[in-house]
C-alpha cells in the first residue's frame, strides 16, 4: 500500500541542520501489523508524518499503491488520506468544538456514508474503546486517556487500508491499553486493516508480525513473526 | 505541606453531573515519594489540579502548610504555586514562543534568581534530562518526548517543596524514563523534594514510599514502603 525508498527528512532551525530520517526503506502491505520502537527523538513521528503525506520528504521516494506520492496533487493526497489512511496523532488533534461522537463521525461524513450506518459504526467503535457514556462531551471535558481514545476511534471507524498510530496507548492504563491493541488486532484479522504502531510500550511487541527499531533516524528490522 | 480532607470535585455538563472525586483524604509531607495509579478517567488529573490550586474543589477542605487554601487570595495562591510547587502537566503546556531553555528558566526569573545561577541550574537540569543540545529550539521543533522532558525540567529546576507530576513518562522510552525517575529520586533524597507522581507505568511503583490507587474518584492506600 505504502512504500518508502531511501526516504530522508532534514529539518532546519536557525542554528542547525537536523537529519531526522536517513535512507529509510519500508514497505507496508495489506494485513501487515508492524510495531516500531525507538528512543525519544529518534524519528518515529517524522516517519509517520511522511508516510501519511502530511509532511514532504527531503529526499528519497514515497509510493502509494505503486504511484509516486509526489505526482499526486495536494487534493488527491487529501483524498488518499481520507479514504485509505487512518491517523492517530501523538497529541490527538481533536476538533475542540465537536463532541466525541462528532469527532469520530467526521471522517464518515467526509466519505458521504449514510446517517443510519454512520450512527451504528460510531456507536460501536465508541463502545469498543469504552467511551459510550462520554459520546456527547467535548474534548475539554475529557481526561487525557479519554481524548486519546477518541483519536483512536476516529482513526479506526473508517476501517481504512492502513492505520498509522503514534503512541496510541501513552495515556492509557494497561487494562484499557490491552483492550485497544486487541481491537486493532481484530480489525487487522477480520478486515485486513494494516497497522503501523509507534510505541514506547514494549508489551505490544509480542503482537507484531514485523518489529522495527529506529535510532537516530535509521531503521533496522528486528523480527518477523509470520505465525503471529 | 499539602493536606486534603474529604475533597470533592463535581463537573457539570449540559447533560450530566460527574462526580470526578469523592471524599478524598491525602497528606503530602516533606520528603514523600507518592505514586498514584488508576484507570483512565478515574480522577488523577482532577486530583492534581486541586492539590496545586489550579482548580477549586466542590467540597471538602485543602490545607497548605496548615492554612486552608480557600483563605488565600488568588495572588497568594499564585505565589505558593510559584515558590513551593512544581507542576508537570499531562499535556506539557509549554510556552510556544520561548525556547526550551527559556521555558525552563521562566520559573527562576519569577523567583528573581540571579542570571549566573539561573544559567547554571538550567544547563544542569537540561543535561540531566538529555536535552542539552535542544536548548535553543522551540517546542514546535521538538518531539513529543522532548517536549515532555522540557516540562519536567521546568518543574524540577526550582527544587520546590513538592512536585506534582501528571504521567511524566508517558511519551518516553523506558531508558530515558528510568533516568528521569532516578533524577526525581535524587532530588527527593538530596533536597527533600516531595513527589506525587501520577502514572500508568507500573515499573515506577517499586520506587514509591507510598502507593495509592484511584478508581471512580475514590482513593485507596495500597502500600507503604518506609524502607525504600
Ligand atoms: N471539564 C470537565 N468537565 C466534565 N467532566 C470532566 C472534566 N474534566 C474531567 N472530566 C471527567 O472527570 C473524570 C476524571 O477525569 P481526570 O482527567 O481526572 O481523569 P484521569 O484519571 O486523569 O484520566 P487519564 O488517565 O485518562 O488522564 C473523567 O470521567 C473525565 O471525563
Ligand atoms: N519541526 C522541527 N524542526 C526541527 N527539528 C525537529 C522538528 N520536528 C522534530 N524535530 C527533531 O527531529 C528528531 C525526530 O523527531 P520525532 O518527533 O520524529 O521523534 P520521535 O521519535 O517521534 O520522538 P518521541 O518518542 O519523543 O515522540 C528530534 O530530534 C526532533 O527534535
Ligand atoms: Mg513522537
Ligand atoms: Mg489525566
Short mmCIF file of C-alpha atoms and ligand atoms in Angstrom, two decimals:
data_model
loop_
_atom_site.label_atom_id
_atom_site.label_comp_id
_atom_site.label_asym_id
_atom_site.label_seq_id
_atom_site.Cartn_x
_atom_site.Cartn_y
_atom_site.Cartn_z
CA UNK A 1 0.00 0.00 0.00
CA UNK A 2 2.76 2.37 1.02
CA UNK A 3 6.39 2.00 0.04
CA UNK A 4 9.26 4.22 1.18
CA UNK A 5 12.61 4.13 -0.65
CA UNK A 6 15.70 5.88 0.69
CA UNK A 7 13.41 8.32 2.49
CA UNK A 8 15.13 11.31 4.06
CA UNK A 9 13.93 14.18 6.22
CA UNK A 10 16.03 17.12 7.23
CA UNK A 11 14.79 19.94 9.47
CA UNK A 12 16.46 23.34 9.52
CA UNK A 13 16.46 25.60 12.54
CA UNK A 14 18.36 28.87 12.78
CA UNK A 15 21.36 27.14 14.27
CA UNK A 16 21.34 23.59 12.96
CA UNK A 17 20.53 21.11 10.24
CA UNK A 18 18.80 18.09 11.82
CA UNK A 19 18.85 14.81 9.89
CA UNK A 20 15.71 13.35 11.43
CA UNK A 21 15.47 10.40 8.98
CA UNK A 22 18.26 8.85 6.92
CA UNK A 23 17.80 6.47 3.98
CA UNK A 24 14.64 4.80 5.28
CA UNK A 25 13.28 1.81 3.37
CA UNK A 26 9.92 0.42 4.42
CA UNK A 27 7.07 -1.44 2.80
CA UNK A 28 3.56 -1.63 4.23
CA UNK A 29 1.40 -4.36 2.72
CA UNK A 30 -2.24 -5.32 3.17
CA UNK A 31 -2.77 -7.04 6.52
CA UNK A 32 0.61 -6.02 7.98
CA UNK A 33 0.90 -5.48 11.74
CA UNK A 34 4.10 -3.51 12.25
CA UNK A 35 5.36 -2.20 15.59
CA UNK A 36 8.07 0.45 15.72
CA UNK A 37 10.10 1.10 18.89
CA UNK A 38 12.79 3.70 19.36
CA UNK A 39 14.15 6.29 21.80
CA UNK A 40 12.53 9.69 22.22
CA UNK A 41 13.67 11.90 19.35
CA UNK A 42 14.69 9.04 17.07
CA UNK A 43 12.37 9.97 14.17
CA UNK A 44 9.16 7.97 14.71
CA UNK A 45 6.67 10.84 14.42
CA UNK A 46 8.65 12.24 11.49
CA UNK A 47 8.37 8.87 9.72
CA UNK A 48 4.60 8.66 10.23
CA UNK A 49 4.16 12.25 9.02
CA UNK A 50 5.94 11.34 5.78
CA UNK A 51 4.10 8.03 5.29
CA UNK A 52 0.73 9.79 5.65
CA UNK A 53 1.70 12.57 3.28
CA UNK A 54 1.21 15.21 5.96
CA UNK A 55 4.82 16.26 5.51
CA UNK A 56 7.07 16.05 2.44
CA UNK A 57 10.38 14.18 2.46
CA UNK A 58 13.68 15.96 1.79
CA UNK A 59 14.93 13.03 -0.25
CA UNK A 60 14.01 9.57 -1.48
CA UNK A 61 10.70 8.42 -2.87
CA UNK A 62 7.32 7.50 -1.44
CA UNK A 63 4.85 5.33 -3.34
CA UNK A 64 1.15 4.93 -2.71
CA UNK A 65 -0.40 1.87 -4.38
CA UNK A 66 2.60 1.90 -6.69
CA UNK A 67 2.39 5.58 -7.69
CA UNK A 68 4.94 8.16 -6.50
CA UNK A 69 3.24 10.33 -3.88
CA UNK A 70 4.91 13.42 -5.29
CA UNK A 71 2.92 13.01 -8.52
CA UNK A 72 -0.42 13.38 -6.75
CA UNK A 73 -1.87 16.85 -6.36
CA UNK A 74 -2.44 18.16 -2.83
CA UNK A 75 -6.17 17.50 -3.16
CA UNK A 76 -5.55 13.94 -4.39
CA UNK A 77 -3.30 13.33 -1.37
CA UNK A 78 -6.09 14.62 0.86
CA UNK A 79 -8.50 12.11 -0.73
CA UNK A 80 -5.98 9.29 -0.19
CA UNK A 81 -5.63 10.27 3.45
CA UNK A 82 -9.38 10.48 3.84
CA UNK A 83 -10.23 7.15 2.24
CA UNK A 84 -7.19 4.96 2.74
CA UNK A 85 -5.32 6.07 5.85
CA UNK A 86 -6.36 6.36 9.49
CA UNK A 87 -4.15 8.52 11.70
CA UNK A 88 -3.72 8.58 15.47
CA UNK A 89 -1.62 11.63 16.36
CA UNK A 90 0.75 11.72 19.34
CA UNK A 91 -1.12 14.81 20.57
CA UNK A 92 -4.59 13.63 19.48
CA UNK A 93 -5.58 16.72 17.46
CA UNK A 94 -9.30 16.54 18.22
CA UNK A 95 -11.63 19.28 17.00
CA UNK A 96 -12.49 21.24 20.17
CA UNK A 97 -15.90 22.43 19.02
CA UNK A 98 -17.18 18.95 18.18
CA UNK A 99 -18.29 16.34 20.70
CA UNK A 100 -16.51 12.98 20.98
CA UNK A 101 -19.21 11.43 18.79
CA UNK A 102 -18.95 14.18 16.19
CA UNK A 103 -15.16 13.94 16.13
CA UNK A 104 -15.40 10.22 15.41
CA UNK A 105 -18.20 10.66 12.90
CA UNK A 106 -16.37 13.35 10.92
CA UNK A 107 -14.35 11.04 8.58
CA UNK A 108 -17.56 9.12 7.74
CA UNK A 109 -19.27 12.39 6.82
CA UNK A 110 -16.35 13.19 4.50
CA UNK A 111 -16.87 9.79 2.86
CA UNK A 112 -20.59 10.52 2.48
CA UNK A 113 -21.63 7.48 4.47
CA UNK A 114 -25.40 7.47 5.14
CA UNK A 115 -26.71 8.67 8.50
CA UNK A 116 -28.01 5.33 9.82
CA UNK A 117 -24.79 3.50 9.05
CA UNK A 118 -22.70 6.36 10.46
CA UNK A 119 -24.65 6.21 13.72
CA UNK A 120 -24.18 2.44 14.03
CA UNK A 121 -20.46 2.48 13.30
CA UNK A 122 -19.72 5.42 15.60
CA UNK A 123 -21.72 3.90 18.48
CA UNK A 124 -19.97 0.57 18.01
CA UNK A 125 -16.42 1.93 17.98
CA UNK A 126 -17.08 4.28 20.92
CA UNK A 127 -18.36 1.31 22.92
CA UNK A 128 -15.30 -0.74 21.97
CA UNK A 129 -12.92 1.93 23.33
CA UNK A 130 -15.04 2.31 26.49
CA UNK A 131 -16.42 5.78 25.72
CA UNK A 132 -20.12 5.09 25.16
CA UNK A 133 -21.13 7.33 28.08
CA UNK A 134 -18.81 10.17 27.05
CA UNK A 135 -20.11 10.45 23.49
CA UNK A 136 -21.72 13.86 23.92
CA UNK A 137 -18.87 15.53 25.79
CA UNK A 138 -16.41 17.95 24.30
CA UNK A 139 -12.63 17.27 24.33
CA UNK A 140 -12.14 19.83 27.11
CA UNK A 141 -14.43 17.74 29.30
CA UNK A 142 -12.45 14.54 28.83
CA UNK A 143 -9.42 13.10 30.57
CA UNK A 144 -6.12 12.67 28.69
CA UNK A 145 -6.71 8.99 28.08
CA UNK A 146 -10.32 9.58 27.03
CA UNK A 147 -9.14 12.11 24.41
CA UNK A 148 -6.60 9.60 23.20
CA UNK A 149 -9.35 7.00 22.79
CA UNK A 150 -11.50 9.42 20.78
CA UNK A 151 -8.50 9.92 18.48
CA UNK A 152 -8.14 6.14 18.15
CA UNK A 153 -11.86 5.61 17.47
CA UNK A 154 -11.74 8.31 14.78
CA UNK A 155 -8.82 6.56 13.04
CA UNK A 156 -10.48 3.13 13.13
CA UNK A 157 -14.10 3.96 12.26
CA UNK A 158 -13.47 4.14 8.51
CA UNK A 159 -11.72 0.72 8.51
CA UNK A 160 -9.00 2.22 6.31
CA UNK A 161 -6.39 0.25 4.35
CA UNK A 162 -3.70 1.33 6.81
CA UNK A 163 -3.74 2.88 10.28
CA UNK A 164 -0.67 4.88 11.37
CA UNK A 165 -0.79 5.17 15.15
CA UNK A 166 1.67 7.39 17.03
CA UNK A 167 1.97 6.12 20.62
CA UNK A 168 -1.75 5.26 20.88
CA UNK A 169 -1.61 3.92 24.47
CA UNK A 170 0.73 6.50 26.02
CA UNK A 171 -2.01 7.92 28.25
CA UNK A 172 -3.85 4.68 28.98
CA UNK A 173 -3.65 2.23 31.88
CA UNK A 174 -2.55 -1.26 30.91
CA UNK A 175 -6.07 -2.76 31.05
CA UNK A 176 -7.69 -0.42 28.54
CA UNK A 177 -4.42 -0.30 26.57
CA UNK A 178 -4.53 -4.06 26.04
CA UNK A 179 -8.21 -3.82 25.00
CA UNK A 180 -7.30 -1.22 22.38
CA UNK A 181 -4.50 -3.38 20.96
CA UNK A 182 -6.82 -6.41 20.81
CA UNK A 183 -9.38 -4.25 18.96
CA UNK A 184 -6.67 -3.31 16.44
CA UNK A 185 -5.71 -6.98 16.04
CA UNK A 186 -9.33 -7.88 15.33
CA UNK A 187 -9.62 -5.20 12.65
CA UNK A 188 -6.34 -6.48 11.25
CA UNK A 189 -7.56 -10.09 11.10
CA UNK A 190 -11.19 -9.50 10.10
CA UNK A 191 -10.86 -6.55 7.73
CA UNK A 192 -7.16 -6.79 6.71
CA UNK A 193 -6.52 -3.30 8.03
CA UNK A 194 -2.74 -2.80 8.05
CA UNK A 195 -1.31 -1.26 11.24
CA UNK A 196 1.89 0.66 11.83
CA UNK A 197 2.06 1.29 15.58
CA UNK A 198 4.76 3.52 17.01
CA UNK A 199 5.04 2.83 20.70
CA UNK A 200 7.20 3.02 23.81
CA UNK A 201 5.09 0.27 25.40
CA UNK A 202 7.14 -2.86 24.85
CA UNK A 203 4.26 -5.15 25.93
CA UNK A 204 2.73 -4.52 22.49
CA UNK A 205 5.73 -6.04 20.72
CA UNK A 206 4.55 -9.62 21.13
CA UNK A 207 1.63 -8.93 18.76
CA UNK A 208 3.81 -7.62 15.95
CA UNK A 209 4.16 -9.56 12.73
CA UNK A 210 7.10 -7.28 11.98
CA UNK A 211 9.12 -5.46 14.67
CA UNK A 212 11.23 -2.46 13.69
CA UNK A 213 13.74 -0.43 15.68
CA UNK A 214 14.58 3.19 14.91
CA UNK A 215 17.58 5.08 16.30
CA UNK A 216 18.97 8.44 15.18
CA UNK A 217 16.75 8.34 12.11
CA UNK A 218 17.88 4.90 10.95
CA UNK A 219 15.52 1.92 10.73
CA UNK A 220 16.52 -1.66 11.37
CA UNK A 221 14.33 -4.73 11.16
CA UNK A 222 14.40 -6.68 14.40
CA UNK A 223 12.00 -9.58 13.93
CA UNK A 224 9.45 -11.04 11.61
CA UNK A 225 6.77 -13.30 13.11
CA UNK A 226 4.73 -14.72 10.31
CA UNK A 227 2.99 -17.14 12.65
CA UNK A 228 1.52 -14.39 14.93
CA UNK B 1 2.88 20.54 53.10
CA UNK B 2 -0.45 19.84 51.45
CA UNK B 3 -3.39 18.19 53.18
CA UNK B 4 -6.70 17.24 51.55
CA UNK B 5 -9.74 16.41 53.71
CA UNK B 6 -12.94 14.96 52.28
CA UNK B 7 -12.06 16.61 48.98
CA UNK B 8 -14.76 16.52 46.33
CA UNK B 9 -14.93 17.62 42.72
CA UNK B 10 -18.06 17.63 40.62
CA UNK B 11 -18.15 18.68 36.97
CA UNK B 12 -21.37 19.75 35.27
CA UNK B 13 -22.00 19.31 31.57
CA UNK B 14 -25.29 20.08 29.84
CA UNK B 15 -26.47 16.53 30.32
CA UNK B 16 -24.77 15.20 33.41
CA UNK B 17 -23.29 15.76 36.82
CA UNK B 18 -19.91 13.99 37.01
CA UNK B 19 -18.54 13.14 40.46
CA UNK B 20 -14.87 13.10 39.47
CA UNK B 21 -13.55 12.92 43.09
CA UNK B 22 -15.38 11.67 46.18
CA UNK B 23 -14.29 12.23 49.78
CA UNK B 24 -10.55 12.21 49.09
CA UNK B 25 -8.19 12.32 52.08
CA UNK B 26 -4.49 12.73 51.39
CA UNK B 27 -1.48 14.14 53.17
CA UNK B 28 1.76 15.13 51.45
CA UNK B 29 4.71 15.58 53.80
CA UNK B 30 8.27 16.76 53.27
CA UNK B 31 10.32 14.07 51.54
CA UNK B 32 7.32 11.96 50.48
CA UNK B 33 7.55 9.91 47.27
CA UNK B 34 3.99 9.01 46.37
CA UNK B 35 2.93 7.13 43.23
CA UNK B 36 -0.72 7.14 42.13
CA UNK B 37 -2.07 4.55 39.67
CA UNK B 38 -5.58 4.33 38.31
CA UNK B 39 -7.60 3.69 35.17
CA UNK B 40 -8.09 6.35 32.52
CA UNK B 41 -10.82 8.72 33.69
CA UNK B 42 -10.54 7.79 37.38
CA UNK B 43 -9.76 11.32 38.63
CA UNK B 44 -5.94 11.59 38.73
CA UNK B 45 -5.57 14.85 36.78
CA UNK B 46 -8.53 16.30 38.67
CA UNK B 47 -6.80 15.49 41.97
CA UNK B 48 -3.54 17.14 40.91
CA UNK B 49 -5.40 20.23 39.67
CA UNK B 50 -7.00 20.61 43.12
CA UNK B 51 -3.78 19.94 45.06
CA UNK B 52 -1.95 22.62 43.05
CA UNK B 53 -4.74 25.15 43.49
CA UNK B 54 -5.26 25.40 39.74
CA UNK B 55 -8.86 24.31 40.21
CA UNK B 56 -11.18 24.72 43.18
CA UNK B 57 -12.84 21.79 44.96
CA UNK B 58 -16.64 21.42 45.09
CA UNK B 59 -16.43 20.19 48.66
CA UNK B 60 -14.03 19.34 51.45
CA UNK B 61 -11.01 21.32 52.55
CA UNK B 62 -7.48 21.80 51.28
CA UNK B 63 -4.67 22.98 53.57
CA UNK B 64 -1.33 24.42 52.56
CA UNK B 65 1.29 24.44 55.34
CA UNK B 66 -1.63 24.14 57.75
CA UNK B 67 -3.70 27.02 56.34
CA UNK B 68 -6.94 26.45 54.41
CA UNK B 69 -6.22 27.15 50.73
CA UNK B 70 -9.59 28.88 50.37
CA UNK B 71 -8.38 31.63 52.75
CA UNK B 72 -5.52 32.66 50.45
CA UNK B 73 -6.19 35.28 47.82
CA UNK B 74 -5.75 34.31 44.17
CA UNK B 75 -2.44 36.17 44.04
CA UNK B 76 -1.23 34.44 47.23
CA UNK B 77 -2.09 31.06 45.68
CA UNK B 78 -0.09 32.06 42.60
CA UNK B 79 2.91 32.83 44.83
CA UNK B 80 2.55 29.45 46.58
CA UNK B 81 2.48 27.70 43.22
CA UNK B 82 5.46 29.68 42.02
CA UNK B 83 7.66 29.09 45.06
CA UNK B 84 6.52 25.84 46.56
CA UNK B 85 5.03 23.63 43.85
CA UNK B 86 6.46 22.24 40.62
CA UNK B 87 3.93 21.02 38.07
CA UNK B 88 4.32 18.60 35.17
CA UNK B 89 1.12 18.73 33.11
CA UNK B 90 -0.25 15.74 31.20
CA UNK B 91 -0.19 17.87 28.04
CA UNK B 92 3.04 19.71 28.90
CA UNK B 93 1.73 23.31 28.47
CA UNK B 94 5.00 24.78 27.21
CA UNK B 95 5.13 28.42 26.10
CA UNK B 96 5.38 28.18 22.28
CA UNK B 97 7.27 31.45 21.78
CA UNK B 98 10.04 30.57 24.23
CA UNK B 99 12.89 28.16 23.56
CA UNK B 100 13.36 25.03 25.68
CA UNK B 101 15.96 26.87 27.76
CA UNK B 102 13.70 29.90 28.22
CA UNK B 103 10.76 27.69 29.19
CA UNK B 104 12.85 26.04 31.89
CA UNK B 105 14.36 29.35 33.03
CA UNK B 106 10.99 31.08 33.40
CA UNK B 107 10.16 29.95 36.98
CA UNK B 108 13.64 31.08 38.11
CA UNK B 109 13.02 34.51 36.56
CA UNK B 110 9.76 34.74 38.51
CA UNK B 111 11.71 33.97 41.67
CA UNK B 112 14.24 36.69 40.79
CA UNK B 113 17.18 34.27 40.82
CA UNK B 114 20.34 35.96 39.51
CA UNK B 115 21.42 35.41 35.91
CA UNK B 116 24.60 33.38 36.57
CA UNK B 117 22.85 30.97 38.92
CA UNK B 118 19.88 30.69 36.55
CA UNK B 119 22.19 29.77 33.69
CA UNK B 120 23.95 27.09 35.75
CA UNK B 121 20.79 25.48 37.06
CA UNK B 122 19.02 25.46 33.69
CA UNK B 123 22.06 23.98 31.90
CA UNK B 124 22.40 21.32 34.59
CA UNK B 125 18.77 20.19 34.54
CA UNK B 126 18.60 20.20 30.72
CA UNK B 127 21.68 17.99 30.63
CA UNK B 128 20.14 15.65 33.19
CA UNK B 129 17.03 15.11 31.06
CA UNK B 130 19.15 14.65 27.93
CA UNK B 131 18.21 17.92 26.21
CA UNK B 132 21.48 19.89 26.32
CA UNK B 133 21.65 20.05 22.51
CA UNK B 134 17.99 21.06 22.10
CA UNK B 135 18.19 24.04 24.47
CA UNK B 136 17.70 26.69 21.79
CA UNK B 137 14.84 25.02 19.93
CA UNK B 138 11.20 25.98 20.18
CA UNK B 139 8.53 23.48 21.33
CA UNK B 140 7.29 23.10 17.74
CA UNK B 141 10.75 21.82 16.79
CA UNK B 142 10.81 19.12 19.44
CA UNK B 143 9.49 15.56 19.53
CA UNK B 144 6.67 14.60 21.93
CA UNK B 145 9.07 13.09 24.44
CA UNK B 146 11.45 16.05 24.19
CA UNK B 147 8.57 18.44 24.99
CA UNK B 148 7.65 16.26 27.94
CA UNK B 149 11.22 16.48 29.23
CA UNK B 150 11.23 20.28 28.93
CA UNK B 151 8.06 20.27 31.06
CA UNK B 152 9.78 18.02 33.61
CA UNK B 153 12.94 20.15 33.70
CA UNK B 154 10.82 23.25 34.25
CA UNK B 155 9.05 21.64 37.23
CA UNK B 156 12.31 20.47 38.84
CA UNK B 157 14.61 23.45 38.29
CA UNK B 158 13.24 25.43 41.25
CA UNK B 159 13.70 22.44 43.62
CA UNK B 160 10.22 23.11 45.01
CA UNK B 161 8.80 21.66 48.23
CA UNK B 162 6.53 19.38 46.22
CA UNK B 163 6.41 18.28 42.58
CA UNK B 164 3.04 17.14 41.18
CA UNK B 165 3.76 15.15 38.01
CA UNK B 166 0.91 14.02 35.73
CA UNK B 167 2.11 10.98 33.73
CA UNK B 168 5.64 12.37 33.28
CA UNK B 169 7.00 9.40 31.29
CA UNK B 170 4.00 8.71 29.03
CA UNK B 171 5.89 9.77 25.89
CA UNK B 172 9.31 8.43 26.84
CA UNK B 173 11.10 5.18 26.06
CA UNK B 174 11.93 3.07 29.09
CA UNK B 175 15.62 4.04 29.15
CA UNK B 176 15.14 7.79 29.40
CA UNK B 177 12.03 7.22 31.54
CA UNK B 178 14.08 5.37 34.15
CA UNK B 179 16.72 8.14 34.07
CA UNK B 180 14.01 10.71 34.80
CA UNK B 181 12.64 8.72 37.74
CA UNK B 182 16.17 8.30 39.16
CA UNK B 183 16.66 12.06 38.84
CA UNK B 184 13.45 12.60 40.79
CA UNK B 185 14.61 10.13 43.46
CA UNK B 186 17.89 12.02 43.81
CA UNK B 187 16.10 15.33 44.27
CA UNK B 188 13.86 13.59 46.80
CA UNK B 189 16.81 12.21 48.78
CA UNK B 190 19.22 15.15 48.49
CA UNK B 191 16.84 18.11 48.69
CA UNK B 192 13.78 16.52 50.38
CA UNK B 193 11.62 17.46 47.41
CA UNK B 194 8.27 15.66 47.85
CA UNK B 195 6.92 13.94 44.74
CA UNK B 196 3.40 12.95 43.80
CA UNK B 197 3.68 11.02 40.54
CA UNK B 198 0.55 10.03 38.64
CA UNK B 199 1.44 7.29 36.21
CA UNK B 200 0.22 4.39 34.10
CA UNK B 201 3.79 2.99 34.04
CA UNK B 202 3.73 0.34 36.73
CA UNK B 203 7.54 -0.06 36.64
CA UNK B 204 7.73 3.17 38.65
CA UNK B 205 5.78 1.65 41.56
CA UNK B 206 8.80 -0.06 43.09
CA UNK B 207 10.31 3.34 43.95
CA UNK B 208 7.24 4.57 45.82
CA UNK B 209 7.37 5.12 49.56
CA UNK B 210 3.57 5.28 49.39
CA UNK B 211 1.49 3.67 46.63
CA UNK B 212 -2.07 4.86 46.06
CA UNK B 213 -4.82 3.51 43.83
CA UNK B 214 -7.65 5.65 42.48
CA UNK B 215 -10.83 4.30 40.90
CA UNK B 216 -14.03 6.20 40.08
CA UNK B 217 -12.82 9.17 42.09
CA UNK B 218 -12.08 7.18 45.26
CA UNK B 219 -8.55 6.83 46.69
CA UNK B 220 -7.26 3.79 48.49
CA UNK B 221 -3.84 3.28 50.01
CA UNK B 222 -2.18 0.18 48.62
CA UNK B 223 1.28 0.06 50.19
CA UNK B 224 3.68 1.98 52.35
CA UNK B 225 7.40 1.22 51.96
CA UNK B 226 9.26 3.14 54.59
CA UNK B 227 12.47 1.27 53.82
CA UNK B 228 12.62 2.37 50.16
N1 LIG C 1 -14.02 19.80 32.48
C1 LIG C 1 -14.65 18.62 32.67
N2 LIG C 1 -15.99 18.55 32.53
C2 LIG C 1 -16.63 17.40 32.71
N3 LIG C 1 -16.05 16.23 33.04
C3 LIG C 1 -14.71 16.24 33.19
C4 LIG C 1 -13.93 17.42 33.01
N4 LIG C 1 -12.62 17.11 33.20
C5 LIG C 1 -12.59 15.79 33.50
N5 LIG C 1 -13.83 15.28 33.50
C6 LIG C 1 -14.21 13.90 33.81
O1 LIG C 1 -13.79 13.61 35.14
C7 LIG C 1 -13.28 12.28 35.22
C8 LIG C 1 -11.84 12.32 35.74
O2 LIG C 1 -11.03 12.99 34.81
P1 LIG C 1 -9.45 13.06 35.00
O3 LIG C 1 -8.92 13.92 33.91
O4 LIG C 1 -9.12 13.46 36.40
O5 LIG C 1 -9.04 11.53 34.78
P2 LIG C 1 -7.59 10.85 34.79
O6 LIG C 1 -7.57 9.87 35.90
O7 LIG C 1 -6.52 11.91 34.78
O8 LIG C 1 -7.58 10.05 33.41
P3 LIG C 1 -6.40 9.75 32.34
O9 LIG C 1 -5.60 8.63 32.93
O10 LIG C 1 -7.17 9.34 31.12
O11 LIG C 1 -5.61 11.00 32.15
C9 LIG C 1 -13.37 11.69 33.81
O12 LIG C 1 -14.50 10.87 33.71
C10 LIG C 1 -13.49 12.90 32.92
O13 LIG C 1 -14.24 12.62 31.76
N1 LIG C 2 9.90 20.96 13.17
C1 LIG C 2 11.11 20.50 13.57
N2 LIG C 2 12.20 21.28 13.45
C2 LIG C 2 13.40 20.84 13.87
N3 LIG C 2 13.64 19.64 14.39
C3 LIG C 2 12.58 18.81 14.55
C4 LIG C 2 11.26 19.20 14.16
N4 LIG C 2 10.41 18.17 14.46
C5 LIG C 2 11.16 17.20 15.00
N5 LIG C 2 12.47 17.58 15.05
C6 LIG C 2 13.59 16.79 15.54
O1 LIG C 2 13.68 15.62 14.74
C7 LIG C 2 14.01 14.49 15.57
C8 LIG C 2 12.96 13.42 15.43
O2 LIG C 2 11.72 13.91 15.92
P1 LIG C 2 10.44 12.97 16.05
O3 LIG C 2 9.31 13.82 16.53
O4 LIG C 2 10.23 12.20 14.80
O5 LIG C 2 10.90 11.95 17.22
P2 LIG C 2 10.11 10.74 17.89
O6 LIG C 2 10.86 9.51 17.62
O7 LIG C 2 8.67 10.79 17.50
O8 LIG C 2 10.25 11.08 19.44
P3 LIG C 2 9.24 10.88 20.70
O9 LIG C 2 9.33 9.43 21.06
O10 LIG C 2 9.84 11.77 21.73
O11 LIG C 2 7.88 11.30 20.27
C9 LIG C 2 14.12 15.01 17.00
O12 LIG C 2 15.48 15.22 17.33
C10 LIG C 2 13.37 16.32 16.97
O13 LIG C 2 13.90 17.24 17.89
MG1 LIG C 3 6.91 11.20 18.52
MG1 LIG C 4 -5.15 12.52 33.39
#
